[in-house]
mmCIF file of C-alpha atoms in Angstrom:
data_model
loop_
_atom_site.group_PDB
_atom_site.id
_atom_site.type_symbol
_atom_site.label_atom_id
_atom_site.label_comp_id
_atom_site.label_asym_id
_atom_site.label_seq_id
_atom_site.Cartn_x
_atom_site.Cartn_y
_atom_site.Cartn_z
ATOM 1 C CA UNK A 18 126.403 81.518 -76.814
ATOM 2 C CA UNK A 19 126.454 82.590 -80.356
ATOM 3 C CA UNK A 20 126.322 86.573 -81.272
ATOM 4 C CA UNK A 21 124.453 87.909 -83.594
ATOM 5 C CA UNK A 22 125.507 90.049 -86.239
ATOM 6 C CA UNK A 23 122.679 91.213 -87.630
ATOM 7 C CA UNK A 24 123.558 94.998 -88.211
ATOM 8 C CA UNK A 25 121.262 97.849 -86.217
ATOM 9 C CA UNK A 26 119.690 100.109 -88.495
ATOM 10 C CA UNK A 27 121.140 103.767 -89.183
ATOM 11 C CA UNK A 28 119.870 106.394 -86.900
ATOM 12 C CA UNK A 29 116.846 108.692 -88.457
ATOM 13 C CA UNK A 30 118.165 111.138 -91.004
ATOM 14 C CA UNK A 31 118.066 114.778 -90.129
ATOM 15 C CA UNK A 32 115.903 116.537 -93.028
ATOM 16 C CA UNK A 33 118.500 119.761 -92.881
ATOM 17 C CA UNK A 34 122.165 119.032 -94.027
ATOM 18 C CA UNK A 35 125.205 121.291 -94.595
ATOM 19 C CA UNK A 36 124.869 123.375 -98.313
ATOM 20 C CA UNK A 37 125.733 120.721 -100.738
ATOM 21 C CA UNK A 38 128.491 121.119 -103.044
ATOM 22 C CA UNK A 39 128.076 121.842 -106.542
ATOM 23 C CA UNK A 40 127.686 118.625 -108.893
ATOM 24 C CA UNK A 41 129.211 118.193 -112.012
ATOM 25 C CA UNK A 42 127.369 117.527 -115.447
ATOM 26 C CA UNK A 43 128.132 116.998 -118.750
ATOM 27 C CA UNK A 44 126.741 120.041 -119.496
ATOM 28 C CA UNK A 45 128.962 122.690 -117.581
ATOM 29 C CA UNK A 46 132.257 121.203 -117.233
ATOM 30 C CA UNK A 47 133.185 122.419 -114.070
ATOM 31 C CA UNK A 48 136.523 122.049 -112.620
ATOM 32 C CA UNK A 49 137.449 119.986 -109.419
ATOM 33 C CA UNK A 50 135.172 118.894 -106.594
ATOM 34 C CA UNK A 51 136.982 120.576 -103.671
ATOM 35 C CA UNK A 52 133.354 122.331 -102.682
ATOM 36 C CA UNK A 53 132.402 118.963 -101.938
ATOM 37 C CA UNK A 54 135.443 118.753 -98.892
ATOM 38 C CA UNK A 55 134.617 122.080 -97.513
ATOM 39 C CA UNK A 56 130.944 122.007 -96.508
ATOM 40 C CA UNK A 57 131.136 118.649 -94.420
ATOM 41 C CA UNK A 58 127.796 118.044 -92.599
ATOM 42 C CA UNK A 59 127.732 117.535 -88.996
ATOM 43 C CA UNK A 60 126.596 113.788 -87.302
ATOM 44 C CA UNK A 61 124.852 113.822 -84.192
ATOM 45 C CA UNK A 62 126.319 111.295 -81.411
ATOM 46 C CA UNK A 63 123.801 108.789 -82.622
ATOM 47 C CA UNK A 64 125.200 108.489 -85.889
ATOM 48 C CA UNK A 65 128.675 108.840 -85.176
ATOM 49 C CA UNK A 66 128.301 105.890 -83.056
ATOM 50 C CA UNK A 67 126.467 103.674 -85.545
ATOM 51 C CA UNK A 68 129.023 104.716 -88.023
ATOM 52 C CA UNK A 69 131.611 103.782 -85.578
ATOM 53 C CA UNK A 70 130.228 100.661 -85.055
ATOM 54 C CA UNK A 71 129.694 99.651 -88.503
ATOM 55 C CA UNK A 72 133.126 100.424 -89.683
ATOM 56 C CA UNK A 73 134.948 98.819 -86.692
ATOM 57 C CA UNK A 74 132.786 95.896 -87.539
ATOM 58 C CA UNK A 75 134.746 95.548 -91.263
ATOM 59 C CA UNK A 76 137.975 96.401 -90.053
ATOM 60 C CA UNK A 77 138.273 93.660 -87.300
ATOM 61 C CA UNK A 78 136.070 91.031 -89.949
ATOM 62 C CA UNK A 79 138.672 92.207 -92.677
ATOM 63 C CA UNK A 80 141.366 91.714 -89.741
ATOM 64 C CA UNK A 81 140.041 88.086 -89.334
ATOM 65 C CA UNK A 82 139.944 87.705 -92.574
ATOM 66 C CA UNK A 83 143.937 88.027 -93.352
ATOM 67 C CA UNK A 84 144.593 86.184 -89.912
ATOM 68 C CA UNK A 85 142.553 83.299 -91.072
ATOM 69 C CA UNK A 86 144.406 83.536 -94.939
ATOM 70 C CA UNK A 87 147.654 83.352 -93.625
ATOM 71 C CA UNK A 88 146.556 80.286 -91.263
ATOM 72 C CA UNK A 89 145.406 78.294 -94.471
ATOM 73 C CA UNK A 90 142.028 78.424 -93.476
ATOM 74 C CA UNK A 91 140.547 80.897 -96.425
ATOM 75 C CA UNK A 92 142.276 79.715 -100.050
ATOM 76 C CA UNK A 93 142.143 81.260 -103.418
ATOM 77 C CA UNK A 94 142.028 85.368 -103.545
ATOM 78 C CA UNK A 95 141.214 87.640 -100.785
ATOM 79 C CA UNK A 96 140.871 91.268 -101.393
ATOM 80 C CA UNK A 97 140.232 92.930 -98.102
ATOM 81 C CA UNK A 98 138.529 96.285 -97.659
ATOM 82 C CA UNK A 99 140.572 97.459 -95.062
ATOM 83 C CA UNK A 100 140.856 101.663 -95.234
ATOM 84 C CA UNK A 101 138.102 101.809 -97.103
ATOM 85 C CA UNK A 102 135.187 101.076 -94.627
ATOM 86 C CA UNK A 103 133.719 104.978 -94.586
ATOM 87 C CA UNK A 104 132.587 104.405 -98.634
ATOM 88 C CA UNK A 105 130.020 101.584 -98.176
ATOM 89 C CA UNK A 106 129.224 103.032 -94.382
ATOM 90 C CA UNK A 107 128.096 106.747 -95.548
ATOM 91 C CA UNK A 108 126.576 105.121 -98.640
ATOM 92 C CA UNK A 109 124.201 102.611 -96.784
ATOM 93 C CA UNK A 110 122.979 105.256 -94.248
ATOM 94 C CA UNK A 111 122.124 107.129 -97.149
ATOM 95 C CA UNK A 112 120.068 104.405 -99.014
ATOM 96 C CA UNK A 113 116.822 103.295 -98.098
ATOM 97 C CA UNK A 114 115.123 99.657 -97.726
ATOM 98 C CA UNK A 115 114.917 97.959 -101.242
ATOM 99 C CA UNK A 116 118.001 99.627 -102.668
ATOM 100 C CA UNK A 117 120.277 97.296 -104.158
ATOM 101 C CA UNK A 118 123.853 96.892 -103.955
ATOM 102 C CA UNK A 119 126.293 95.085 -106.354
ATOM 103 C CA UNK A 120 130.136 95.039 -106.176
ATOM 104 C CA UNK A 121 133.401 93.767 -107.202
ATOM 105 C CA UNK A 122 135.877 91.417 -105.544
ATOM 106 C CA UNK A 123 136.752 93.829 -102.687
ATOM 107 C CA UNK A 124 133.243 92.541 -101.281
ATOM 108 C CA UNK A 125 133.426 91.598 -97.502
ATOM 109 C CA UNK A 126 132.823 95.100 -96.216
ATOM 110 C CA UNK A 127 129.611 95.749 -98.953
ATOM 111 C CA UNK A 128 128.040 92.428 -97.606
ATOM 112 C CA UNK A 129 128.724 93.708 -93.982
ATOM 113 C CA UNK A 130 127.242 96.969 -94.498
ATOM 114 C CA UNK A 131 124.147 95.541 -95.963
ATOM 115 C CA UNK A 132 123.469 93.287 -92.794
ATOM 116 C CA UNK A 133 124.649 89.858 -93.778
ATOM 117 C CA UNK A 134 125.649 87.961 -90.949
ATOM 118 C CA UNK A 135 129.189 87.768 -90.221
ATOM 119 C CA UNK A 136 129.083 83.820 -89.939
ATOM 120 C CA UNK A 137 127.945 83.471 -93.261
ATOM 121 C CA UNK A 138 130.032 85.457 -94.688
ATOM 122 C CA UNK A 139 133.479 84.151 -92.651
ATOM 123 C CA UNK A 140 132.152 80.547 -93.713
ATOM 124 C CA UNK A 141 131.615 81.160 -97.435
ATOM 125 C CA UNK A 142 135.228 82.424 -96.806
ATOM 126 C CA UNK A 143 136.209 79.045 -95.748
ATOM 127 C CA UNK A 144 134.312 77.397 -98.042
ATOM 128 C CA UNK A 145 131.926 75.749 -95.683
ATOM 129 C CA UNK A 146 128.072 75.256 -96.338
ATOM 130 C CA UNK A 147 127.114 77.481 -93.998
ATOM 131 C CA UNK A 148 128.687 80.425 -96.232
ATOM 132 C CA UNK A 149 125.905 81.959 -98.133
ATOM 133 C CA UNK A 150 127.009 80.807 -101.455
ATOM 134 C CA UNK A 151 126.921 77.139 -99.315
ATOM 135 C CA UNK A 152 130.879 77.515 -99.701
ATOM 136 C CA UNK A 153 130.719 77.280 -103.447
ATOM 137 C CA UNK A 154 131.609 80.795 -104.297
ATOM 138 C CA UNK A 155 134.416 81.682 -101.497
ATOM 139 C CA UNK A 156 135.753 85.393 -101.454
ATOM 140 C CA UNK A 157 134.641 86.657 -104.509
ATOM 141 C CA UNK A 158 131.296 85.186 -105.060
ATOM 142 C CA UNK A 159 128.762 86.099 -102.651
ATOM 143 C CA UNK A 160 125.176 87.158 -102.681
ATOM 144 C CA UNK A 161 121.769 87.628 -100.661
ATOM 145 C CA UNK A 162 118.429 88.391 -101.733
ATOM 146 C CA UNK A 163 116.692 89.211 -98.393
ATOM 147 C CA UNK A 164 119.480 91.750 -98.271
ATOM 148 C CA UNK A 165 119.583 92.941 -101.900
ATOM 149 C CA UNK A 166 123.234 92.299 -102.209
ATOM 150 C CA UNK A 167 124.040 91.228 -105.655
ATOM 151 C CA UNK A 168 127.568 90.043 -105.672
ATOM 152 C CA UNK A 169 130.780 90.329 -105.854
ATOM 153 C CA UNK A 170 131.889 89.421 -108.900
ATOM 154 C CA UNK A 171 135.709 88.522 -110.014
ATOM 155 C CA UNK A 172 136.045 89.872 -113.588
ATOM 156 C CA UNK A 173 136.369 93.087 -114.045
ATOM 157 C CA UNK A 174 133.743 95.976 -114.482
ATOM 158 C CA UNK A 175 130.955 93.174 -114.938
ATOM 159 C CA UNK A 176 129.571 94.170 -112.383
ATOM 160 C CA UNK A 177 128.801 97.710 -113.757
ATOM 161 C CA UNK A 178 126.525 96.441 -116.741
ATOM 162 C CA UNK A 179 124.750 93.918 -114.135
ATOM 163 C CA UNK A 180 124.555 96.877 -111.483
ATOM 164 C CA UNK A 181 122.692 98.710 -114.604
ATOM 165 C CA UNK A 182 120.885 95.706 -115.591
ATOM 166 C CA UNK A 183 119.344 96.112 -112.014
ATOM 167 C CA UNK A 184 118.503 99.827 -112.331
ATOM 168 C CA UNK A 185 116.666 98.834 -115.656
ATOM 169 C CA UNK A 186 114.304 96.297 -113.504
ATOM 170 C CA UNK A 187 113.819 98.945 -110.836
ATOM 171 C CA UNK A 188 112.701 101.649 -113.489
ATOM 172 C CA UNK A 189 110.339 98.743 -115.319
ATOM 173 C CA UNK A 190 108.547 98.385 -112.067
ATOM 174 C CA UNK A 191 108.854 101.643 -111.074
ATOM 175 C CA UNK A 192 109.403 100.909 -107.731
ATOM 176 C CA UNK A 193 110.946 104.069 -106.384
ATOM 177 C CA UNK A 194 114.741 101.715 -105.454
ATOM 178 C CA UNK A 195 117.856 102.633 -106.711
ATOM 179 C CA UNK A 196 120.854 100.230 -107.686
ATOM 180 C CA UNK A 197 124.059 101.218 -105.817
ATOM 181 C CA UNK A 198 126.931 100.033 -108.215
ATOM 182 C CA UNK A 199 130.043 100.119 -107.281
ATOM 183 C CA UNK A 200 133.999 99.744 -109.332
ATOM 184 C CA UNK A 201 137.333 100.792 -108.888
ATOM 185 C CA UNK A 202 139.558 102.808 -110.429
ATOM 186 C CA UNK A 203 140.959 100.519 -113.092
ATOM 187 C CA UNK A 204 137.295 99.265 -113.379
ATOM 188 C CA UNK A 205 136.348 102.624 -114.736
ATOM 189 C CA UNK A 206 138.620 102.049 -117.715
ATOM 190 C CA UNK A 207 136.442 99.296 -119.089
ATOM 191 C CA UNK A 208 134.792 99.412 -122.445
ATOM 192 C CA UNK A 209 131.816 97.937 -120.809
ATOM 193 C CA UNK A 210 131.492 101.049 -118.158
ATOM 194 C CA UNK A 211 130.782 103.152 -121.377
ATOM 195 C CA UNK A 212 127.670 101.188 -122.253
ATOM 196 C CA UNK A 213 126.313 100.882 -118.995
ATOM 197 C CA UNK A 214 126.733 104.595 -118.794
ATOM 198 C CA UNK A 215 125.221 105.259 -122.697
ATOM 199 C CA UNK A 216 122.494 102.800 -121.959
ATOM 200 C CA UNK A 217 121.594 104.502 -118.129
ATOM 201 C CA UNK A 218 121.870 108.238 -119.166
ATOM 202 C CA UNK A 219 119.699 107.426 -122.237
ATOM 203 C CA UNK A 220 116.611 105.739 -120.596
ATOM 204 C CA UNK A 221 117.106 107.691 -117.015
ATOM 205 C CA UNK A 222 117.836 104.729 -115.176
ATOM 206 C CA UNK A 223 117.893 104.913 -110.687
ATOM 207 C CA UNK A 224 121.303 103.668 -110.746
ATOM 208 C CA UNK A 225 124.297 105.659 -108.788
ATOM 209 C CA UNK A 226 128.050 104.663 -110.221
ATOM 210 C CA UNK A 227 130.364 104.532 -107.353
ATOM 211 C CA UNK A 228 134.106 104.823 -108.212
ATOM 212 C CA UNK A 229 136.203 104.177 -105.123
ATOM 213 C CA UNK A 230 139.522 105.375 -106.362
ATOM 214 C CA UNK A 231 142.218 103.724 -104.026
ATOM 215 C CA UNK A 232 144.582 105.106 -106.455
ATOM 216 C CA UNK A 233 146.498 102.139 -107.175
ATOM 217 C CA UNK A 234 143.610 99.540 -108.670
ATOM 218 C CA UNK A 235 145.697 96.440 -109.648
ATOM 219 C CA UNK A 236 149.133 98.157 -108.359
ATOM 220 C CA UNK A 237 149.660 100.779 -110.693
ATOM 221 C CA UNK A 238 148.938 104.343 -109.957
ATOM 222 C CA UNK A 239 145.999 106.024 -111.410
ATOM 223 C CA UNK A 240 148.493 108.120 -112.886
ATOM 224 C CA UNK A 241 150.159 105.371 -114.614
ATOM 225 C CA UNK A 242 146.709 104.197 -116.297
ATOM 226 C CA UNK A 243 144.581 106.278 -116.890
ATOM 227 C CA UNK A 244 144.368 109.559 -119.027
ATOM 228 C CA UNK A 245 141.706 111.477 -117.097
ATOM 229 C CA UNK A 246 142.331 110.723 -113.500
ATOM 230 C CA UNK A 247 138.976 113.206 -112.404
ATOM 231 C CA UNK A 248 136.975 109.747 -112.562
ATOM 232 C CA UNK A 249 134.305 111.704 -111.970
ATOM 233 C CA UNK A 250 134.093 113.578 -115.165
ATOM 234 C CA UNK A 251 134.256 110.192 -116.209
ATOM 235 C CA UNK A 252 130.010 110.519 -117.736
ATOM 236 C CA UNK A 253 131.083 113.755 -119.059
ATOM 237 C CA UNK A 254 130.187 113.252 -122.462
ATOM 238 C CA UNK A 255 126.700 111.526 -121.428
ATOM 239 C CA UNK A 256 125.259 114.158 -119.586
ATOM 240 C CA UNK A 257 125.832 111.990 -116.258
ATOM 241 C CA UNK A 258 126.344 114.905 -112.935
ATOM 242 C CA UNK A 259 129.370 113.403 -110.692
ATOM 243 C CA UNK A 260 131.393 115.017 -107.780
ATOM 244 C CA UNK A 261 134.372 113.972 -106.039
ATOM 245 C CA UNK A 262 134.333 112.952 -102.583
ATOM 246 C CA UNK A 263 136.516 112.569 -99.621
ATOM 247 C CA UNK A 264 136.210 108.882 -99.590
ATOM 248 C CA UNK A 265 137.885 108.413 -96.555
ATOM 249 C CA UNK A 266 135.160 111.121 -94.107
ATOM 250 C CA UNK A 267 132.221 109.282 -93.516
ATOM 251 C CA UNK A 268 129.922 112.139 -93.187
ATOM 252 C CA UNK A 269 131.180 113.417 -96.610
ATOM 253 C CA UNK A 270 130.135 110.197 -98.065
ATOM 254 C CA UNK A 271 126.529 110.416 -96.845
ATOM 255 C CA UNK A 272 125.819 113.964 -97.816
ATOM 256 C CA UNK A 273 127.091 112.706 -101.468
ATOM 257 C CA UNK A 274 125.157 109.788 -101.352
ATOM 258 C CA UNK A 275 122.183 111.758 -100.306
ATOM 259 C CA UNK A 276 122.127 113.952 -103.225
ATOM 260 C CA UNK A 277 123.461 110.967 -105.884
ATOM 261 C CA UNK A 278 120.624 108.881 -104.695
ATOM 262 C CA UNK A 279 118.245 111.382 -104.512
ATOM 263 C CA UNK A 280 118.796 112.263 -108.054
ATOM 264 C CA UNK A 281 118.351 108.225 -109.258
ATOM 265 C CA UNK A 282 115.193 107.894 -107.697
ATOM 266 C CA UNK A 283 113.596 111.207 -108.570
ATOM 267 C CA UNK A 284 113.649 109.993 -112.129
ATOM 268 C CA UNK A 285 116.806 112.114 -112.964
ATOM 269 C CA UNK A 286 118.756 109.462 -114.318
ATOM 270 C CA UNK A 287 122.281 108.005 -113.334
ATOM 271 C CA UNK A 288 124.661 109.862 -111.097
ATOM 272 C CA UNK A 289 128.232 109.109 -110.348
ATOM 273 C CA UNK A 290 130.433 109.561 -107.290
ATOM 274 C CA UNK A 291 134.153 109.316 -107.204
ATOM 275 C CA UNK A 292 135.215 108.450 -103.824
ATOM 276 C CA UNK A 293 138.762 109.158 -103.018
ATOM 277 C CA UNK A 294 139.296 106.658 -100.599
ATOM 278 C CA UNK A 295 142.815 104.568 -99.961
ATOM 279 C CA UNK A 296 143.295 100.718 -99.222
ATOM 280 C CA UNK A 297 146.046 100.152 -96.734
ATOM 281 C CA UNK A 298 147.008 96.034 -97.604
ATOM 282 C CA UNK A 299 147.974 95.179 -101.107
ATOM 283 C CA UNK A 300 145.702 94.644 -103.796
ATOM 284 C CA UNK A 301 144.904 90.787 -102.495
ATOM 285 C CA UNK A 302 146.539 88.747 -99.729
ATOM 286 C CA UNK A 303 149.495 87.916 -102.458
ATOM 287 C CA UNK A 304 150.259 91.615 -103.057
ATOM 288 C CA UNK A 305 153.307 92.798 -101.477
ATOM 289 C CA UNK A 306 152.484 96.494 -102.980
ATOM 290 C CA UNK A 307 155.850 97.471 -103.450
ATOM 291 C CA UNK A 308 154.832 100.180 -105.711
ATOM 292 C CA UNK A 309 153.820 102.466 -103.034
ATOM 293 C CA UNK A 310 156.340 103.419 -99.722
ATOM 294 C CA UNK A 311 154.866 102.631 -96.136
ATOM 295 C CA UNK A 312 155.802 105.759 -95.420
ATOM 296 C CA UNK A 313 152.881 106.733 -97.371
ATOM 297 C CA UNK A 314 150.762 104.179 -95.910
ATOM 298 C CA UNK A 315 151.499 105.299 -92.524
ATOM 299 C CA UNK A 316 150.701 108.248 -93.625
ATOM 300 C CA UNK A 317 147.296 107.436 -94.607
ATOM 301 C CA UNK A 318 146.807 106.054 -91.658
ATOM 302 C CA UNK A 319 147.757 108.816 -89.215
ATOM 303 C CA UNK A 320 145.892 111.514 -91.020
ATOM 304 C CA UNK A 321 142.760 110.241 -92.542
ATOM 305 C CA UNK A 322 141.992 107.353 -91.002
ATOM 306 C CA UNK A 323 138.192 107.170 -91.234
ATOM 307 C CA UNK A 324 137.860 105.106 -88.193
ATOM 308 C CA UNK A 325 139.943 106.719 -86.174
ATOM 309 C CA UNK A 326 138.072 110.438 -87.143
ATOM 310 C CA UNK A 327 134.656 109.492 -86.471
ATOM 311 C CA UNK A 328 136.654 108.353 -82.637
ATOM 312 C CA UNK A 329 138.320 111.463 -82.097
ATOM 313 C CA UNK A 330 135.343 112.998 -82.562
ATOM 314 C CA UNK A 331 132.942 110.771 -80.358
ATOM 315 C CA UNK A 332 136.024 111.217 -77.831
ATOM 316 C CA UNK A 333 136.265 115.167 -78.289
ATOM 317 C CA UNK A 334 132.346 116.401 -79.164
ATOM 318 C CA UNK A 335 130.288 113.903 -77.139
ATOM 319 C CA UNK A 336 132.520 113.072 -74.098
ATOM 320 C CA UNK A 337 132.526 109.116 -75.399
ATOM 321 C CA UNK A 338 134.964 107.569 -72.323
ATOM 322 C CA UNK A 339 137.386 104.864 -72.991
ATOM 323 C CA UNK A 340 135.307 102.352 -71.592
ATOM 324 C CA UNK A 341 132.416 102.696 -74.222
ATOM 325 C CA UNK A 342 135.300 102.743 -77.048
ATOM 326 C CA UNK A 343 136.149 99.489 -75.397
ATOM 327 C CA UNK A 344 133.344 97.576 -74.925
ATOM 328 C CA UNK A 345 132.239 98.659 -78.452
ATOM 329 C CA UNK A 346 135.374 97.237 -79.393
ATOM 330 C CA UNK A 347 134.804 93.949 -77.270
ATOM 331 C CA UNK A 348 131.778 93.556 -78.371
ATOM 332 C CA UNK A 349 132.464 93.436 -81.901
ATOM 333 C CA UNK A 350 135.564 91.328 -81.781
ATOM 334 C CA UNK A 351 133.068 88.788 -80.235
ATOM 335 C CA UNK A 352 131.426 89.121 -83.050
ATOM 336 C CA UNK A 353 133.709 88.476 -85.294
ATOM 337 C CA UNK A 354 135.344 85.536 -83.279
ATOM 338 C CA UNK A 355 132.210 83.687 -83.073
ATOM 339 C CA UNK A 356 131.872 84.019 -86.956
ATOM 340 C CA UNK A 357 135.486 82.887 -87.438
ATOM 341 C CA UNK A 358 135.079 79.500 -84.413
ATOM 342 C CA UNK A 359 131.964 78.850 -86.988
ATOM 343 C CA UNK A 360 133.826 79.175 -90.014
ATOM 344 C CA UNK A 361 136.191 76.976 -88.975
ATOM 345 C CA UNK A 362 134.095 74.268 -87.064
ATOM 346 C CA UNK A 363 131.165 73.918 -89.884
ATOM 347 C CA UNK A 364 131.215 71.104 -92.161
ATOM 348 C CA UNK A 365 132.460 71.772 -95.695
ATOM 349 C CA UNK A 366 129.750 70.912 -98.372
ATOM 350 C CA UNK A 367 128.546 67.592 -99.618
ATOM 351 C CA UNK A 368 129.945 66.832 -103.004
ATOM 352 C CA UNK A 369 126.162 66.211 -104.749
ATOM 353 C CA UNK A 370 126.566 70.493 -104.548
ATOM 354 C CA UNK A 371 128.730 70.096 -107.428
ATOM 355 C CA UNK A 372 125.365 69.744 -109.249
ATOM 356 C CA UNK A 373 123.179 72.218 -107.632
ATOM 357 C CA UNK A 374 122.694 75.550 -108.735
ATOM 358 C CA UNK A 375 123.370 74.734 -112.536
ATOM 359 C CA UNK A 376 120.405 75.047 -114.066
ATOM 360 C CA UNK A 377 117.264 76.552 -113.475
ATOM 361 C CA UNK A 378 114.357 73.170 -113.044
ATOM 362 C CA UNK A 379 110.875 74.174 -113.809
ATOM 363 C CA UNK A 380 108.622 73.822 -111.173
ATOM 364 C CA UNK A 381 106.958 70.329 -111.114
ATOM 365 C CA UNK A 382 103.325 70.233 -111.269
#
């Protein structure tokens, strides 16, 4: 029998949270965000569970994913999201229903976290017309309505003056959403960022700029690239309040994302959030990343993990045996095997889709 993988909804937010960390504006020019790392919130066993879930969930997909490239079953690019799973995670439990989400190419785990169902997503991989771009878009080009998820997209920073665009329409019908838009690191050196962020700060629009620094964007270190590597003093000289967070703690995320979000929908205007997070494969299935040692990807891996903290501490805090760890583990690799048997199995699309999807036809009377 098939398995869902419709995604449970986050457990109820408390109303008290740990003393949030000072933002930076425009206006003060305050130093670094290491505030934000030392007054980490609490999760009760409820949300350290969903959070566990939801971020095993991506890393076995993502797993899949690059089992399933390697196969010849997924062509083209694949960028996976592997290391990184704590950003969207702590971001979605902080949003609310109607809050939008648009993204680059590292997609999969954004599409995941907004409850898209893993077979749709596994067969758009494929290129089948059960994906949810009816296999026409593959890895890069993805989107759903019903689950405001706006895309990947595959150029560069475009997605940051559509992720405004968005905001604009939520501030036009003042509908009290906010537009989550996320980049990367060498995404935030695009002349088109700039705009978005002129255009945002000047009419106060709900939208929260998400920078998930994985410090190498392409394969070359942020160091290497870019001249001011505080990405979040990146809106300095628009007035735009950012704060660096530990990218790779989910619980750090969502307190950030409470107060970034907060801000956007209060009317405040635009907010941004560096997350210093860290992808362990290469930049797509056909990196190698030989810039970077494994020892420093073990590293990464040993020490800030961000699915293997929120374990320790079920483990540690709540008692969680090695039999729940397990079957939550079962369970969602039966997940993600049923999305990958349908990926493979289901029909690739009919060629008269070549045509569909051009143009938009006027409704006929």
């Amino acid at each position: 029998m098939a398995v869902a993988a419709r995604k449970s909804k986050a457990p109820a937010q408390p109303k008290a949270a740990a003393k949030p960390a000072k933002a930076r504006s425009g206006k003060d020019g305050a130093g670094r965000g290491e505030g934000a790392l030392s007054n980490t919130p609490t999760f009760t066993k409820d949300e350290d569970l969903h959070a566990y879930r939801e971020m095993l969930l991506i890393r076995r997909f993502e797993e899949k994913a690059g089992q399933m490239y390697g196969m010849g079953l997924i062509g083209g690019f694949c960028h996976l999201y592997i290391g990184q799973e704590a950003v969207v995670i702590g971001m979605q439990m902080a949003s609310k229903d109607g809050d939008q989400v648009i993204t680059g190419y590292r997609d999969h785990g954004h599409m995941l976290a907004c409850g898209m169902e893993s077979r749709g997503v596994m067969a758009e991989l494929t290129g089948r017309r059960g994906g949810y771009s009816r296999g026409k878009g593959g890895s890069m080009h993805m989107f759903s309505r019903e689950k405001n998820f706006y895309g990947g997209h595959g150029i560069v920073g475009a997605q940051v003056s559509l992720g405004t665009g968005l905001a604009f329409a939520d501030w036009y019908r003042d509908d009290k959403t906010v537009s989550m838009t996320y980049f990367g690191d060498g995404a935030a050196n695009q002349g088109q960022v700039y705009e978005s962020f002129n255009m945002a700060q000047l009419w106060k629009l709900p939208v929260v700029f998400v920078i998930e620094n994985n410090r190498y964007a392409m394969g070359t270190a942020v160091s290497r690239a870019s001249a001011q590597t505080d990405f979040s003093r990146r809106g300095v000289s628009f007035g735009i309040p950012g704060e660096q967070v530990d990218g790779m703690d989910v619980r750090a995320v969502r307190e950030a994302a409470f107060r970034a979000i907060e801000h956007a929908r209060s009317g405040k205007g635009p907010y941004i959030l560096e997350m210093q997070t860290y992808r362990y494969r290469g930049h797509s299935m056909s990196d190698p990343a030989k810039y970077r040692s494994k020892d420093e990807v073990q590293r990464m891996r040993e020490e800030h993990d961000p699915i293997e903290q929120v374990r320790a501490r079920l483990v540690r805090d709540f008692k969680i045996g090695e039999d729940e760890l397990k079957a939550i583990d079962a369970k969602v690799r039966e997940i993600v095997n049923d999305a990958a048997e349908f990926a493979t199995h289901d029909p690739e699309p009919d060629p008269s889709e070549l045509y569909t999807d051009i143009l938009l036809e006027a409704p006929r009377s």
